[in-house]
Coordinates of C-alpha atoms in Angstrom, one line a residue:
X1 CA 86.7 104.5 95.4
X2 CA 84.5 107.5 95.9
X3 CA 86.4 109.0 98.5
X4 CA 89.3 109.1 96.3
X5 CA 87.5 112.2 94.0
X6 CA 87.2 114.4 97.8
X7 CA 89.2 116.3 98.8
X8 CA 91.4 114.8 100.9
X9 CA 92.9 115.6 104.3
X10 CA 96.1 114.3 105.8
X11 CA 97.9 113.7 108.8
X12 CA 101.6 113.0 109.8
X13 CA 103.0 109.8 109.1
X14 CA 106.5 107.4 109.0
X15 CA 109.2 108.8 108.0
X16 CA 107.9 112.8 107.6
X17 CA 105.1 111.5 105.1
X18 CA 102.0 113.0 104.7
X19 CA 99.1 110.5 104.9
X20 CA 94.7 110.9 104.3
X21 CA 92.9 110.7 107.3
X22 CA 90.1 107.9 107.5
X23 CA 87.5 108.8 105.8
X24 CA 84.5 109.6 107.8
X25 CA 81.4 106.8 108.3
X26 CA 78.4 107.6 106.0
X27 CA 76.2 107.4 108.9
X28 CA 77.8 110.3 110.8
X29 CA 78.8 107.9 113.4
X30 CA 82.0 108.7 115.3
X31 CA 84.4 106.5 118.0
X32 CA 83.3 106.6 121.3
X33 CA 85.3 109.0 123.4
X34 CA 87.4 106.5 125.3
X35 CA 90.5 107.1 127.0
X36 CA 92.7 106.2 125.0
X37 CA 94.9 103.9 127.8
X38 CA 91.9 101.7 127.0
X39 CA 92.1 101.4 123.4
X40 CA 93.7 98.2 122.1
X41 CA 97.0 98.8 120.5
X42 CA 96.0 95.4 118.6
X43 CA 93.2 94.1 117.3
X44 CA 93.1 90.4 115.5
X45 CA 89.9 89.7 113.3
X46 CA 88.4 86.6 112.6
X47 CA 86.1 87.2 109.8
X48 CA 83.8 84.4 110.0
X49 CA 80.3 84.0 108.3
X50 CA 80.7 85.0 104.5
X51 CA 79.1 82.0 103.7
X52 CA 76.5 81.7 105.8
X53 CA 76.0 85.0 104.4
X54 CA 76.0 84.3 100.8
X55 CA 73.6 81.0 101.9
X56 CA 70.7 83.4 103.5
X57 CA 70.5 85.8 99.9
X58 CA 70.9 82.5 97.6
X59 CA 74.0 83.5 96.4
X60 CA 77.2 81.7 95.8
X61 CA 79.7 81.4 98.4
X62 CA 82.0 83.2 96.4
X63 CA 79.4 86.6 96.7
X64 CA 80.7 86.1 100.4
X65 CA 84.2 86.5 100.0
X66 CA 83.1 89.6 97.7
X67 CA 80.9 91.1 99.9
X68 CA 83.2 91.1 103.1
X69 CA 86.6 92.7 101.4
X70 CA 84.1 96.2 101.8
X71 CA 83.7 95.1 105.6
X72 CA 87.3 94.4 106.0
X73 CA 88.3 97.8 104.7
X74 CA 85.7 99.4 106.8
X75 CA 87.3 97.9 110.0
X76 CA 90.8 99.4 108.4
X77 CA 89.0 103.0 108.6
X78 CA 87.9 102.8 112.1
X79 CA 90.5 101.0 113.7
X80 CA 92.4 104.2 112.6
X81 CA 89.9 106.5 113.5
X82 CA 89.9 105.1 117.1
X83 CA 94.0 104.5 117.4
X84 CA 94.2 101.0 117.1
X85 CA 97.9 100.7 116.1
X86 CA 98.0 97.2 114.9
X87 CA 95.1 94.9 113.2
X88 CA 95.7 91.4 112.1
X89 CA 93.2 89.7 109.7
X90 CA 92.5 86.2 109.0
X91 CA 92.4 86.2 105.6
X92 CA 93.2 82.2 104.4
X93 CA 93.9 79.6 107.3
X94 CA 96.2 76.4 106.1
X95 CA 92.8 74.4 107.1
X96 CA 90.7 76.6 104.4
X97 CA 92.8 74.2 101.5
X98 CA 90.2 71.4 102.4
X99 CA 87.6 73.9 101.0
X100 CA 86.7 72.7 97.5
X101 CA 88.9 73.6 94.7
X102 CA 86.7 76.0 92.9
X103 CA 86.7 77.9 96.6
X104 CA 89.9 77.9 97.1
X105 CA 90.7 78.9 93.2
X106 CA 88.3 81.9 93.9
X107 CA 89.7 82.8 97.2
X108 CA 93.5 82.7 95.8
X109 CA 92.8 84.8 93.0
X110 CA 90.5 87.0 95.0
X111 CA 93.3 88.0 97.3
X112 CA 95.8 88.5 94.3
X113 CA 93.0 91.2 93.2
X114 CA 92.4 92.5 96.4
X115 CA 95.5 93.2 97.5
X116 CA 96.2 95.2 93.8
X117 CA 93.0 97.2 94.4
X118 CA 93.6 98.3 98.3
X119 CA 97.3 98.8 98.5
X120 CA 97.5 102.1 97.2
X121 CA 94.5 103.4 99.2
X122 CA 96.1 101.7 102.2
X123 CA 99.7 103.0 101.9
X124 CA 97.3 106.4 101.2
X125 CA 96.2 106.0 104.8
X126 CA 99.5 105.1 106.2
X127 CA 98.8 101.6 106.8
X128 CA 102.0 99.5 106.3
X129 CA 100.6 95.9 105.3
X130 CA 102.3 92.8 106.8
X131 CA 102.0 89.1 105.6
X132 CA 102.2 86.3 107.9
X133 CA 101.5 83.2 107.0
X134 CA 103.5 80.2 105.3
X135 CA 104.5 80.1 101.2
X136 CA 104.0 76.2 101.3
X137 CA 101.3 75.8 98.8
X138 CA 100.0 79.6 98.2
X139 CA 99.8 80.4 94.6
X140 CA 103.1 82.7 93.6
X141 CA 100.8 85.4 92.5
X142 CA 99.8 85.7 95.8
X143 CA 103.0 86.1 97.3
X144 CA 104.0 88.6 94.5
X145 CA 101.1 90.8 95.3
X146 CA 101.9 90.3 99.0
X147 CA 105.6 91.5 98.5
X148 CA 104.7 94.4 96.5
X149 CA 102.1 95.8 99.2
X150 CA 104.9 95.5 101.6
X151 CA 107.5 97.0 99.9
X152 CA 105.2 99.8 98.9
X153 CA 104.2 100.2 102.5
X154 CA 107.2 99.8 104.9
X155 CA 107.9 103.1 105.7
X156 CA 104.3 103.7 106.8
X157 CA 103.6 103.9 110.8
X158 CA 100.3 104.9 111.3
X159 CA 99.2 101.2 111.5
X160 CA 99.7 97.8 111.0
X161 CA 97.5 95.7 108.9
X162 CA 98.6 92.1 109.0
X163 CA 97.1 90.1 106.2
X164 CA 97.2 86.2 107.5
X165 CA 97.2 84.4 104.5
X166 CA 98.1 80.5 104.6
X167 CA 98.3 81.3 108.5
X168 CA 97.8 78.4 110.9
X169 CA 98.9 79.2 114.8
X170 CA 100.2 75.5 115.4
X171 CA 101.7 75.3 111.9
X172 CA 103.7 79.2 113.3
X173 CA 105.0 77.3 116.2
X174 CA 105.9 74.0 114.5
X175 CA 108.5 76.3 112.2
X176 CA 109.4 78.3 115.0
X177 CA 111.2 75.5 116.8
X178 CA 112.0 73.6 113.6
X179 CA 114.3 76.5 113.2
X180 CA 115.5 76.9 116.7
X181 CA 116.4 72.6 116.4
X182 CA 118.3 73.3 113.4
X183 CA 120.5 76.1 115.6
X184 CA 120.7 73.2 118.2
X185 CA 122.0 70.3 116.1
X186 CA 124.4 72.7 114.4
X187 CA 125.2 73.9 117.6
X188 CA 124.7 77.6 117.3
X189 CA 122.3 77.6 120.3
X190 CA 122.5 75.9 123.4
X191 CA 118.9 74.1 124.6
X192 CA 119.6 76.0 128.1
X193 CA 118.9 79.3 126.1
X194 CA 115.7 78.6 124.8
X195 CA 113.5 81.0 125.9
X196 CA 109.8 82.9 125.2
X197 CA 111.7 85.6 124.0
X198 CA 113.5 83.5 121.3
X199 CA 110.5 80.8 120.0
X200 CA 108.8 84.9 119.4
X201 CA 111.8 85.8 117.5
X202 CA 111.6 82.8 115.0
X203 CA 107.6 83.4 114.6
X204 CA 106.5 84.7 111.1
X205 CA 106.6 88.0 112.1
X206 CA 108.8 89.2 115.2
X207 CA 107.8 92.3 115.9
X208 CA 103.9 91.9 116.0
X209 CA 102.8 92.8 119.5
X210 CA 100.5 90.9 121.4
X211 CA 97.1 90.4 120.5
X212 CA 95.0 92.9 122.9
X213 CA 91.7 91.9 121.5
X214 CA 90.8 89.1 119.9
X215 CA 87.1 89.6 118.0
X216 CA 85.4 86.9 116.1
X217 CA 82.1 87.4 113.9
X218 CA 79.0 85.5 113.2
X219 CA 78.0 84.0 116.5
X220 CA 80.9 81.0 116.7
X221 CA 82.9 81.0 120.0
X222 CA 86.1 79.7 119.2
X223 CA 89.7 80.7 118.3
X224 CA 90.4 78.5 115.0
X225 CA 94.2 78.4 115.4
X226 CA 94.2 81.8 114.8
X227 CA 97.4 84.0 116.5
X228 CA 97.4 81.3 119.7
X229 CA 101.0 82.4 120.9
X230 CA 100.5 85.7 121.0
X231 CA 96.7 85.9 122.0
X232 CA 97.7 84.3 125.7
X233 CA 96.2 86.9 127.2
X234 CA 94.1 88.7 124.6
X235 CA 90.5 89.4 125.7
X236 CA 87.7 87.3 123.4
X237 CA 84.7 89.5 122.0
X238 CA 82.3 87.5 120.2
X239 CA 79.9 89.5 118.1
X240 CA 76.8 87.7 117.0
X241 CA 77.1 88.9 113.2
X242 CA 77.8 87.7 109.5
X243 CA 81.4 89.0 108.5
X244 CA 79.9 91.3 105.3
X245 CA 77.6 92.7 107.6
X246 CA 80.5 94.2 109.8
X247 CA 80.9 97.8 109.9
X248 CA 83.6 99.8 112.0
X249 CA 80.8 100.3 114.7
X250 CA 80.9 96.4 114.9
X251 CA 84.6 97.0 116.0
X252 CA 83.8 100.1 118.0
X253 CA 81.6 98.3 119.6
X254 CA 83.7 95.4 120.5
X255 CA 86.5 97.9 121.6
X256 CA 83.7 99.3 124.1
X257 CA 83.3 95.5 125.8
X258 CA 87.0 95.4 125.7
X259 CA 87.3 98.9 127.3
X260 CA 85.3 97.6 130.7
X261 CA 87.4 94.3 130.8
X262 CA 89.8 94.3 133.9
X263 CA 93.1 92.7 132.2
X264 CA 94.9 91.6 135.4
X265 CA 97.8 89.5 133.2
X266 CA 98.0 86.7 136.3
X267 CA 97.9 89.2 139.3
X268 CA 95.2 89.1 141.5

């Protein structure tokens, strides 16, 4: 990465550690000056329209997947530059295995190569990388990389990127209360105590907050069974562009709609 030969400049992160700053847009532009009780402490990403992308240049769907890991990373830089404190991305859904196997060849080894190239720049930035998702079916190379960008990164607290790979919201909740069956009929648990608080605690990952914002690209207007338990009362943005087209202003801009949303949670 270019940046990486500048000089770099750091901030306090987890655990007394030193971490860069974002590095600043090429364009100039900056995060508008929001309060920051109206920043979204978390973000989830559907990052829809690669193909469609690839389709309008004549390219191969695969030049898609390429073109939007700059995008994603982008997104990374300005969620940190505006505070976002947690950002989930849909990276491989359990529906994308109907995609055709040369696709979902690409995509699995694409992730393997992506997540070697950006873990260093993103435990750099203080990003500690979370994977959610299930291990039914995803190549072991995968989850290898996967573990090793977490272990690398778990001390980091500047932010959260979830990486939803092999993530389906219905398939989350299915395993969720498989589990908390299996306490029943071995009678750890009684069904009396089954609670909102406990179906969260057997999720992939307990500890990720609610979703705040939920942003999808390229003009579709719907969720995809992406992060439905904890996006109950997450505010939709729908931007009206291809995913490689994305830039942070995308999500500054999205953050902005967010920002003039009144989020009355069931009160009137």
């Amino acid at each position: 990465m270019a940046f990486r030969a500048r000089i770099a400049k750091f901030a306090i992160g987890g655990a007394g550690m030193k971490h860069r700053k974002p590095e600043p847009h090429w364009s100039g532009a900056k995060p508008p000056a929001l309060d920051k009780s109206l920043i979204p402490n978390h973000v989830a990403v559907v990052m829809d329209g690669n193909g469609r992308w690839a389709k309008q240049r004549g390219l191969p769907r695969t030049a898609g997947h390429e073109a939007g890991e700059a995008a994603l990373f982008d997104v990374v830089q300005g969620a940190l530059q505006i505070g976002v404190k947690e950002l989930s991305a849909y990276a491989f859904s359990t529906e994308n295995w109907k995609r055709s196997p040369e696709e979902v060849k690409f995509l699995m080894g694409f992730n393997v190569d992506v997540l070697r190239r950006r873990r260093d720049e993103m435990n750099d930035l203080g990003v500690k990388i979370k994977w959610v998702g299930r291990p039914n079916r995803l190549w072991k190379s995968v989850i290898s990389e996967l573990e090793q960008a977490e272990k690398l990164t778990k001390r980091n607290s500047v932010m959260t990127l979830n990486m939803c790979i092999n993530y389906g919201g219905r398939s989350e909740i299915v395993d969720a209360v498989s589990d908390i069956a299996e306490l029943v009929a071995k009678k750890k648990l009684k069904p009396s105590a089954i609670s909102e608080k406990l179906i969260s605690k057997h999720m992939y990952s307990p500890k990720m907050s609610d979703v705040d914002l939920f942003l999808r690209t390229s003009g579709e207007e719907r969720t995809s069974n992406f992060l439905p338990w904890q996006s109950v009362y997450a505010e939709l943005v729908f931007m009206d562009v291809l995913w490689p087209d994305v830039t942070r202003q995308t999500l500054w801009d999205a953050i902005e709609i967010y920002a003039k949303r009144n989020r009355r949670f069931g009160n009137a």
